[in-house]
Short mmCIF file of C-alpha atoms and ligand atoms in Angstrom, two decimals:
data_model
loop_
_atom_site.label_atom_id
_atom_site.label_comp_id
_atom_site.label_asym_id
_atom_site.label_seq_id
_atom_site.Cartn_x
_atom_site.Cartn_y
_atom_site.Cartn_z
CA MET A 1 -52.42 75.11 -30.63
CA ASN A 2 -49.37 76.20 -32.57
CA ASP A 3 -50.44 78.27 -35.54
CA ASP A 4 -47.01 78.23 -37.14
CA PHE A 5 -46.84 74.43 -37.28
CA PRO A 6 -50.44 73.28 -37.68
CA VAL A 7 -49.94 69.84 -39.19
CA SER A 8 -49.93 66.94 -36.75
CA PRO A 9 -52.28 64.22 -37.93
CA PRO A 10 -53.48 61.86 -35.20
CA ARG A 11 -51.53 58.64 -34.64
CA ALA A 12 -54.72 56.81 -33.71
CA TRP A 13 -58.34 57.53 -34.50
CA ALA A 14 -61.72 55.81 -34.50
CA GLU A 15 -64.04 56.05 -37.47
CA ILE A 16 -67.65 55.81 -36.38
CA ASP A 17 -70.25 54.92 -38.96
CA LEU A 18 -73.55 56.56 -38.00
CA THR A 19 -75.43 54.86 -40.84
CA ALA A 20 -74.43 51.48 -39.43
CA LEU A 21 -75.54 52.64 -35.96
CA ARG A 22 -79.02 53.47 -37.28
CA SER A 23 -79.16 50.19 -39.16
CA ASN A 24 -78.37 48.30 -35.93
CA LEU A 25 -81.07 50.27 -34.13
CA ALA A 26 -83.53 49.10 -36.76
CA VAL A 27 -82.45 45.51 -36.10
CA ALA A 28 -83.09 46.01 -32.38
CA ARG A 29 -86.50 47.46 -33.12
CA GLN A 30 -87.39 44.58 -35.40
CA ALA A 31 -86.04 41.84 -33.13
CA SER A 32 -87.65 43.18 -29.96
CA GLY A 33 -90.92 44.37 -31.50
CA VAL A 34 -91.24 46.98 -28.73
CA ALA A 35 -90.21 50.55 -27.95
CA LEU A 36 -86.52 51.15 -27.29
CA MET A 37 -84.30 52.74 -24.71
CA ALA A 38 -80.94 53.20 -26.47
CA VAL A 39 -78.25 52.56 -23.88
CA VAL A 40 -75.57 55.24 -24.31
CA LYS A 41 -73.75 54.99 -20.97
CA ALA A 42 -69.96 55.21 -20.76
CA GLY A 43 -69.70 57.69 -23.62
CA ALA A 44 -72.01 55.56 -25.77
CA TYR A 45 -69.70 52.58 -25.25
CA GLY A 46 -66.71 54.70 -26.24
CA HIS A 47 -68.34 56.08 -29.40
CA GLY A 48 -68.93 59.58 -28.01
CA LEU A 49 -72.07 60.32 -26.00
CA GLU A 50 -73.04 63.70 -27.42
CA GLU A 51 -72.50 62.69 -31.05
CA ILE A 52 -74.34 59.39 -30.70
CA ALA A 53 -77.22 61.05 -28.83
CA ARG A 54 -77.48 63.65 -31.60
CA ALA A 55 -77.33 60.95 -34.29
CA LEU A 56 -80.23 59.09 -32.65
CA ALA A 57 -82.25 62.14 -31.58
CA THR A 58 -84.78 61.76 -34.39
CA GLU A 59 -85.13 57.98 -34.13
CA ASP A 60 -88.32 57.87 -32.05
CA LEU A 61 -86.67 56.40 -28.95
CA ALA A 62 -88.61 56.16 -25.71
CA PHE A 63 -85.46 56.91 -23.68
CA PHE A 64 -81.72 57.22 -23.65
CA GLY A 65 -80.28 55.06 -20.89
CA VAL A 66 -77.31 56.57 -19.03
CA ALA A 67 -75.33 55.55 -15.98
CA ASN A 68 -75.40 58.79 -14.03
CA VAL A 69 -76.25 62.47 -13.88
CA ARG A 70 -73.04 63.58 -15.59
CA GLU A 71 -74.00 61.58 -18.63
CA ALA A 72 -77.55 62.93 -18.49
CA ARG A 73 -76.08 66.45 -18.52
CA GLN A 74 -74.03 65.62 -21.61
CA ILE A 75 -77.16 64.60 -23.51
CA ARG A 76 -78.87 67.80 -22.42
CA HIS A 77 -75.78 69.71 -23.50
CA ALA A 78 -76.07 68.06 -26.92
CA GLY A 79 -79.49 69.69 -27.21
CA VAL A 80 -81.36 66.40 -27.45
CA ALA A 81 -84.87 66.28 -26.02
CA THR A 82 -85.38 62.49 -25.83
CA ARG A 83 -86.29 61.36 -22.31
CA ILE A 84 -83.38 60.25 -20.13
CA TYR A 85 -83.43 57.21 -17.86
CA LEU A 86 -80.82 56.77 -15.14
CA LEU A 87 -79.78 53.11 -15.10
CA GLY A 88 -77.79 53.35 -11.90
CA PRO A 89 -78.43 54.70 -8.41
CA THR A 90 -78.25 58.44 -7.79
CA TRP A 91 -76.59 60.43 -5.03
CA SER A 92 -78.84 62.36 -2.74
CA ALA A 93 -77.23 65.67 -3.81
CA GLU A 94 -78.12 64.95 -7.46
CA ARG A 95 -81.82 64.47 -6.91
CA GLU A 96 -82.95 68.07 -7.03
CA GLU A 97 -81.50 68.39 -10.54
CA ILE A 98 -83.11 65.10 -11.58
CA VAL A 99 -86.52 66.40 -10.51
CA ALA A 100 -85.93 69.83 -12.04
CA ARG A 101 -84.84 68.35 -15.40
CA ASP A 102 -87.49 65.62 -15.34
CA TRP A 103 -84.98 62.81 -15.79
CA THR A 104 -86.30 59.37 -14.88
CA PRO A 105 -84.64 57.47 -12.05
CA CYS A 106 -85.14 53.86 -11.10
CA ILE A 107 -85.96 53.30 -7.45
CA SER A 108 -84.27 50.64 -5.33
CA THR A 109 -85.09 51.86 -1.82
CA LEU A 110 -87.93 53.63 -0.03
CA GLU A 111 -85.45 56.27 1.17
CA GLU A 112 -84.71 57.30 -2.42
CA ALA A 113 -88.43 57.41 -3.13
CA ARG A 114 -89.09 59.54 -0.05
CA GLU A 115 -86.49 62.10 -1.08
CA PHE A 116 -87.65 62.29 -4.70
CA ASP A 117 -91.23 62.67 -3.43
CA ALA A 118 -90.30 65.58 -1.16
CA LEU A 119 -88.32 67.32 -3.92
CA ALA A 120 -91.16 66.88 -6.41
CA ALA A 121 -93.73 68.11 -3.92
CA ALA A 122 -91.57 71.19 -3.21
CA ARG A 123 -91.65 72.00 -6.93
CA GLY A 124 -95.30 71.18 -7.30
CA VAL A 125 -94.60 68.45 -9.88
CA ARG A 126 -94.99 64.69 -10.09
CA LEU A 127 -91.82 62.82 -10.97
CA LYS A 128 -92.07 59.74 -13.15
CA VAL A 129 -89.99 56.92 -11.66
CA HIS A 130 -89.50 53.24 -12.43
CA LEU A 131 -89.60 50.49 -9.88
CA ALA A 132 -86.33 48.55 -10.10
CA VAL A 133 -86.61 44.85 -9.28
CA ASP A 134 -83.76 42.45 -8.60
CA THR A 135 -84.75 39.24 -10.40
CA GLY A 136 -81.22 37.84 -10.30
CA MET A 137 -78.63 40.49 -11.11
CA GLY A 138 -77.80 41.31 -7.48
CA ARG A 139 -76.81 44.90 -8.29
CA GLY A 140 -79.83 47.06 -7.54
CA GLY A 141 -83.58 47.09 -7.16
CA PHE A 142 -86.01 45.71 -4.62
CA LEU A 143 -86.04 41.97 -4.04
CA MET A 144 -89.13 40.23 -5.44
CA ASP A 145 -90.38 39.13 -2.03
CA GLY A 146 -92.93 41.55 -0.63
CA LEU A 147 -92.94 43.75 -3.68
CA ALA A 148 -96.71 44.29 -3.58
CA GLU A 149 -96.34 46.07 -0.23
CA ILE A 150 -93.41 48.09 -1.53
CA LEU A 151 -95.45 49.18 -4.53
CA ALA A 152 -98.35 50.11 -2.25
CA ALA A 153 -95.96 52.20 -0.15
CA LEU A 154 -94.55 53.89 -3.27
CA GLU A 155 -98.04 54.67 -4.50
CA ARG A 156 -98.71 56.67 -1.35
CA PHE A 157 -96.06 59.21 -2.40
CA ALA A 158 -98.14 61.89 -4.08
CA GLY A 159 -95.08 63.42 -5.74
CA LEU A 160 -94.21 60.22 -7.60
CA GLU A 161 -95.76 58.47 -10.56
CA ILE A 162 -94.70 54.81 -10.72
CA GLU A 163 -94.51 54.84 -14.47
CA GLY A 164 -92.49 51.72 -15.09
CA ILE A 165 -90.99 48.52 -13.78
CA GLY A 166 -87.61 47.22 -14.83
CA SER A 167 -85.15 44.47 -14.11
CA HIS A 168 -81.89 43.23 -15.63
CA LEU A 169 -80.61 39.96 -17.12
CA PRO A 170 -77.25 38.80 -15.73
CA SER A 171 -76.79 35.77 -17.99
CA ALA A 172 -78.76 36.14 -21.21
CA ASP A 173 -75.59 35.40 -23.19
CA GLU A 174 -74.47 32.54 -20.95
CA ASP A 175 -77.39 30.68 -19.40
CA GLU A 176 -80.53 30.22 -21.45
CA GLU A 177 -82.40 28.17 -18.88
CA PHE A 178 -81.86 30.68 -16.10
CA THR A 179 -82.84 33.54 -18.42
CA ARG A 180 -86.09 31.85 -19.50
CA HIS A 181 -86.92 31.23 -15.87
CA GLN A 182 -86.09 34.84 -15.02
CA MET A 183 -88.30 36.19 -17.82
CA ALA A 184 -91.21 34.01 -16.70
CA GLY A 185 -90.70 35.19 -13.12
CA PHE A 186 -90.76 38.84 -14.21
CA ALA A 187 -93.97 38.28 -16.17
CA ALA A 188 -95.59 36.56 -13.16
CA LEU A 189 -94.48 39.42 -10.93
CA ILE A 190 -96.10 42.01 -13.20
CA ASP A 191 -99.34 40.01 -13.12
CA GLU A 192 -99.16 39.86 -9.34
CA LEU A 193 -98.71 43.63 -9.15
CA GLY A 194 -101.83 44.36 -11.16
CA GLY A 195 -101.06 43.22 -14.70
CA PRO A 196 -99.31 44.87 -17.65
CA ALA A 197 -101.73 47.80 -17.69
CA ARG A 198 -100.48 48.86 -14.25
CA PHE A 199 -97.12 50.00 -15.71
CA ARG A 200 -96.73 52.25 -18.73
CA TRP A 201 -93.24 50.78 -19.26
CA ARG A 202 -92.09 47.22 -18.54
CA HIS A 203 -88.49 46.39 -19.39
CA LEU A 204 -85.97 43.64 -18.87
CA SER A 205 -83.97 42.85 -22.01
CA ASN A 206 -80.46 43.95 -22.93
CA SER A 207 -78.98 43.06 -26.35
CA ALA A 208 -78.70 39.34 -25.61
CA GLY A 209 -82.26 39.31 -24.28
CA ILE A 210 -83.53 41.05 -27.42
CA LEU A 211 -81.71 38.81 -29.88
CA GLY A 212 -82.10 35.46 -28.17
CA TYR A 213 -85.50 35.45 -26.48
CA ALA A 214 -89.16 36.23 -27.04
CA ASN A 215 -90.35 38.30 -24.12
CA GLY A 216 -94.07 38.94 -24.18
CA SER A 217 -94.47 40.68 -20.83
CA CYS A 218 -92.41 43.76 -21.75
CA ASN A 219 -93.07 46.76 -23.99
CA LEU A 220 -89.63 48.37 -23.78
CA ALA A 221 -86.14 46.97 -24.42
CA ARG A 222 -82.71 48.37 -23.57
CA PRO A 223 -80.19 47.55 -26.30
CA GLY A 224 -76.60 48.61 -25.78
CA LEU A 225 -73.88 46.52 -27.39
CA MET A 226 -75.89 45.51 -30.44
CA LEU A 227 -76.38 49.16 -31.43
CA TYR A 228 -72.62 49.38 -31.75
CA GLY A 229 -72.63 46.42 -34.11
CA ILE A 230 -71.64 43.51 -31.90
CA SER A 231 -73.86 40.58 -31.08
CA PRO A 232 -73.37 39.12 -27.61
CA LEU A 233 -74.86 35.87 -28.93
CA PRO A 234 -73.47 33.77 -31.77
CA GLY A 235 -75.68 33.53 -34.83
CA PHE A 236 -76.81 37.16 -35.03
CA GLN A 237 -73.58 38.92 -35.95
CA GLN A 238 -74.32 38.98 -39.69
CA GLN A 239 -77.46 41.09 -39.07
CA LEU A 240 -75.40 43.86 -37.50
CA ARG A 241 -73.07 46.36 -39.11
CA ASN A 242 -69.70 47.40 -37.74
CA VAL A 243 -69.80 50.91 -36.24
CA MET A 244 -66.34 51.67 -34.84
CA THR A 245 -63.12 51.06 -36.76
CA LEU A 246 -59.99 51.71 -34.71
CA LYS A 247 -57.17 52.89 -36.93
CA SER A 248 -53.56 53.96 -36.78
CA ARG A 249 -50.64 54.26 -39.16
CA VAL A 250 -47.25 52.69 -39.73
CA THR A 251 -44.82 55.24 -38.34
CA LEU A 252 -41.55 53.39 -39.09
CA LEU A 253 -40.37 50.42 -41.13
CA ARG A 254 -37.16 48.68 -40.12
CA ASN A 255 -35.24 45.49 -40.83
CA LEU A 256 -34.08 43.57 -37.78
CA PRO A 257 -31.59 40.71 -37.89
CA ALA A 258 -32.30 37.27 -36.44
CA GLY A 259 -31.88 37.12 -32.67
CA HIS A 260 -33.07 40.70 -32.01
CA GLY A 261 -35.54 41.34 -29.20
CA VAL A 262 -38.74 43.30 -29.85
CA SER A 263 -40.38 45.44 -27.14
CA TYR A 264 -40.26 45.43 -23.34
CA GLY A 265 -39.03 42.35 -21.58
CA ARG A 266 -37.73 41.00 -24.90
CA ALA A 267 -40.66 38.57 -24.70
CA PHE A 268 -40.29 38.16 -28.47
CA VAL A 269 -36.93 37.58 -30.20
CA THR A 270 -36.70 37.32 -33.99
CA ASN A 271 -35.68 33.89 -35.30
CA ARG A 272 -34.97 35.21 -38.82
CA PRO A 273 -34.32 38.55 -40.48
CA THR A 274 -37.59 40.37 -39.86
CA ARG A 275 -39.18 43.46 -41.36
CA VAL A 276 -40.85 45.26 -38.50
CA ALA A 277 -43.53 47.95 -38.85
CA THR A 278 -43.91 50.25 -35.87
CA VAL A 279 -47.54 51.41 -35.48
CA GLY A 280 -48.61 54.58 -33.65
CA ILE A 281 -51.08 53.14 -31.16
CA GLY A 282 -50.72 51.47 -27.78
CA TYR A 283 -52.41 50.81 -24.49
CA GLY A 284 -52.43 54.57 -23.80
CA ASP A 285 -55.06 54.67 -26.55
CA GLY A 286 -56.95 51.78 -25.02
CA TYR A 287 -55.65 49.09 -27.34
CA PRO A 288 -55.29 46.26 -24.82
CA ARG A 289 -51.78 45.40 -23.70
CA GLN A 290 -53.13 41.95 -22.75
CA VAL A 291 -53.11 40.83 -26.39
CA SER A 292 -49.30 40.68 -26.16
CA GLY A 293 -48.21 37.10 -26.77
CA HIS A 294 -51.80 35.91 -27.29
CA GLY A 295 -52.04 35.99 -31.06
CA GLY A 296 -53.08 39.60 -31.62
CA GLU A 297 -53.12 40.73 -35.24
CA VAL A 298 -53.69 43.92 -37.21
CA TRP A 299 -54.97 44.57 -40.73
CA ILE A 300 -52.81 46.46 -43.25
CA GLU A 301 -53.36 46.72 -47.00
CA GLY A 302 -55.89 43.89 -47.09
CA ARG A 303 -54.02 41.36 -44.95
CA ARG A 304 -53.49 40.34 -41.34
CA PHE A 305 -50.11 40.70 -39.66
CA PRO A 306 -49.06 39.45 -36.21
CA ILE A 307 -48.18 41.81 -33.36
CA LEU A 308 -44.66 41.17 -32.06
CA GLY A 309 -43.84 41.29 -28.36
CA ARG A 310 -45.59 43.56 -25.90
CA VAL A 311 -47.91 46.41 -26.80
CA THR A 312 -46.33 49.60 -25.40
CA MET A 313 -48.07 52.78 -24.26
CA ASP A 314 -48.00 54.60 -27.60
CA GLN A 315 -46.68 52.11 -30.13
CA LEU A 316 -46.75 48.48 -31.13
CA MET A 317 -44.70 46.43 -33.54
CA VAL A 318 -45.89 44.16 -36.32
CA ASP A 319 -44.14 41.55 -38.47
CA VAL A 320 -44.53 42.58 -42.11
CA THR A 321 -41.71 40.44 -43.48
CA GLY A 322 -42.04 39.81 -47.21
CA CYS A 323 -44.78 42.39 -47.71
CA THR A 324 -43.15 45.04 -49.87
CA GLU A 325 -46.23 47.16 -50.61
CA ILE A 326 -46.44 48.49 -47.04
CA CYS A 327 -44.85 51.90 -46.60
CA GLU A 328 -44.50 54.36 -43.78
CA GLY A 329 -47.84 56.12 -43.28
CA ALA A 330 -49.84 53.06 -44.34
CA GLU A 331 -53.20 52.78 -42.59
CA VAL A 332 -53.55 50.05 -39.98
CA GLU A 333 -56.88 48.66 -38.76
CA LEU A 334 -56.73 47.47 -35.15
CA PHE A 335 -60.35 46.36 -35.23
CA GLY A 336 -63.36 46.98 -37.44
CA ALA A 337 -65.11 45.35 -40.37
CA ASN A 338 -61.98 43.39 -41.38
CA LEU A 339 -60.90 42.40 -37.91
CA PRO A 340 -63.78 41.97 -35.45
CA VAL A 341 -63.36 43.65 -32.07
CA SER A 342 -64.62 40.41 -30.53
CA GLU A 343 -61.38 38.81 -31.72
CA VAL A 344 -59.31 41.49 -30.01
CA ALA A 345 -61.36 40.99 -26.83
CA GLY A 346 -60.71 37.26 -27.07
CA HIS A 347 -56.96 37.77 -27.39
CA ALA A 348 -57.09 40.18 -24.47
CA GLN A 349 -59.09 37.65 -22.44
CA THR A 350 -61.86 40.14 -21.81
CA ILE A 351 -65.25 41.18 -23.21
CA VAL A 352 -66.05 43.53 -26.10
CA TRP A 353 -67.80 46.00 -23.78
CA GLU A 354 -64.51 46.56 -21.94
CA ILE A 355 -62.48 47.06 -25.14
CA LEU A 356 -64.91 49.63 -26.57
CA THR A 357 -65.32 51.63 -23.37
CA GLY A 358 -61.56 51.50 -22.82
CA ILE A 359 -60.63 53.49 -25.95
CA THR A 360 -59.15 56.61 -24.40
CA PRO A 361 -59.82 60.30 -25.15
CA ARG A 362 -56.50 60.56 -27.01
CA VAL A 363 -58.12 58.64 -29.87
CA MET A 364 -59.87 61.16 -32.09
CA ARG A 365 -63.42 60.08 -32.99
CA CYS A 366 -64.38 60.78 -36.62
CA TYR A 367 -68.06 60.51 -37.57
CA LEU A 368 -69.00 59.22 -40.98
CA GLU A 369 -72.22 58.44 -42.80
CA LEU A 370 -71.22 55.50 -44.95
C1 PLP B 401 -75.65 48.32 -19.86
C2 PLP B 401 -77.06 47.93 -19.65
C3 PLP B 401 -77.85 47.52 -20.73
C4 PLP B 401 -77.31 47.26 -22.12
O1 PLP B 401 -76.67 46.01 -22.13
P1 PLP B 401 -76.04 45.40 -23.48
O2 PLP B 401 -75.65 44.02 -23.09
O3 PLP B 401 -74.85 46.24 -23.82
O4 PLP B 401 -77.09 45.44 -24.51
C5 PLP B 401 -79.19 47.28 -20.47
N1 PLP B 401 -79.71 47.44 -19.25
C6 PLP B 401 -78.96 47.84 -18.19
C7 PLP B 401 -79.61 47.99 -16.86
C8 PLP B 401 -77.62 48.08 -18.36
O5 PLP B 401 -76.89 48.45 -17.30
#
């Protein structure tokens, strides 16, 4: 951008370990025992959609799962030929492209089906679609009641091939009894609709479903979070490898006297002479401001240090009193192998999915094969 002054290293960056990603995919494959749809919505959970799609292009996936047509276009743009499944509903104006590109939508209403059928017929093709069923999520799909008639109606559309049936687990990481009941209900539903052979693809499980439950009625699973190295269920974390490490650097080191406020609102005031490291990352990078005052820590030179006061847009302050080996420019880990992102999410009173997808475009993504 300015050829005369080219050096301006990033203040915050994310290192993304593609070897760990593939290792986590292997865990999903092993744990589910079925074919996989790698869920790469929301920029592959903040890891970078095109790069992650390219990294997994040769992994024998049945599908990539995306939220919408924009994301499907990004995968296409990355030159990846793996089939694309649209997890969410589509706009009417997007459907011609979906048919033309042979992306696979899930169907929640007969109106959607009718339009896809007409568009496919106009092109002289048959579009593969999946029947979406609401078995408890309350977000999309047909209700279970009367589904046999719905399927019969869908089968009359000559332009559509009802290739699959899918549903979603709302509570696999929170309510085991409900989830077992839901899985049994889905299996019974498939039997009622003609048995497993009726649908080329039958899918229900997200990461928690894959890790925590045996699910005999399905032959496809949809892992998201676990691919990125985080288990939504306790007890499985050690099988997964950390993928994203969020890093920054110490930009300033200063000594503050006792009684000096730190950051906005002076929510923290030093009670002793304090050595304060200023770090070049803030909520403008997606590091959650909500950790302020809730025990947030960072990792520098092999140790944890507490965040002082409020996280600001571009910077945060850390107490490094008594630690003489830290110098300006020292690398800081905000989360990663040494400081689990689940801990940051806990301090921010939110979920890991929100932290990962909240890392903003200002944070440069660096891809490594470790
Ligand atoms: C996001 C999503 C997934 C992946 O969920 P994880 O909990 O991240 O594994 C699977 N299925 C559907 C329908 C989704 O929307």
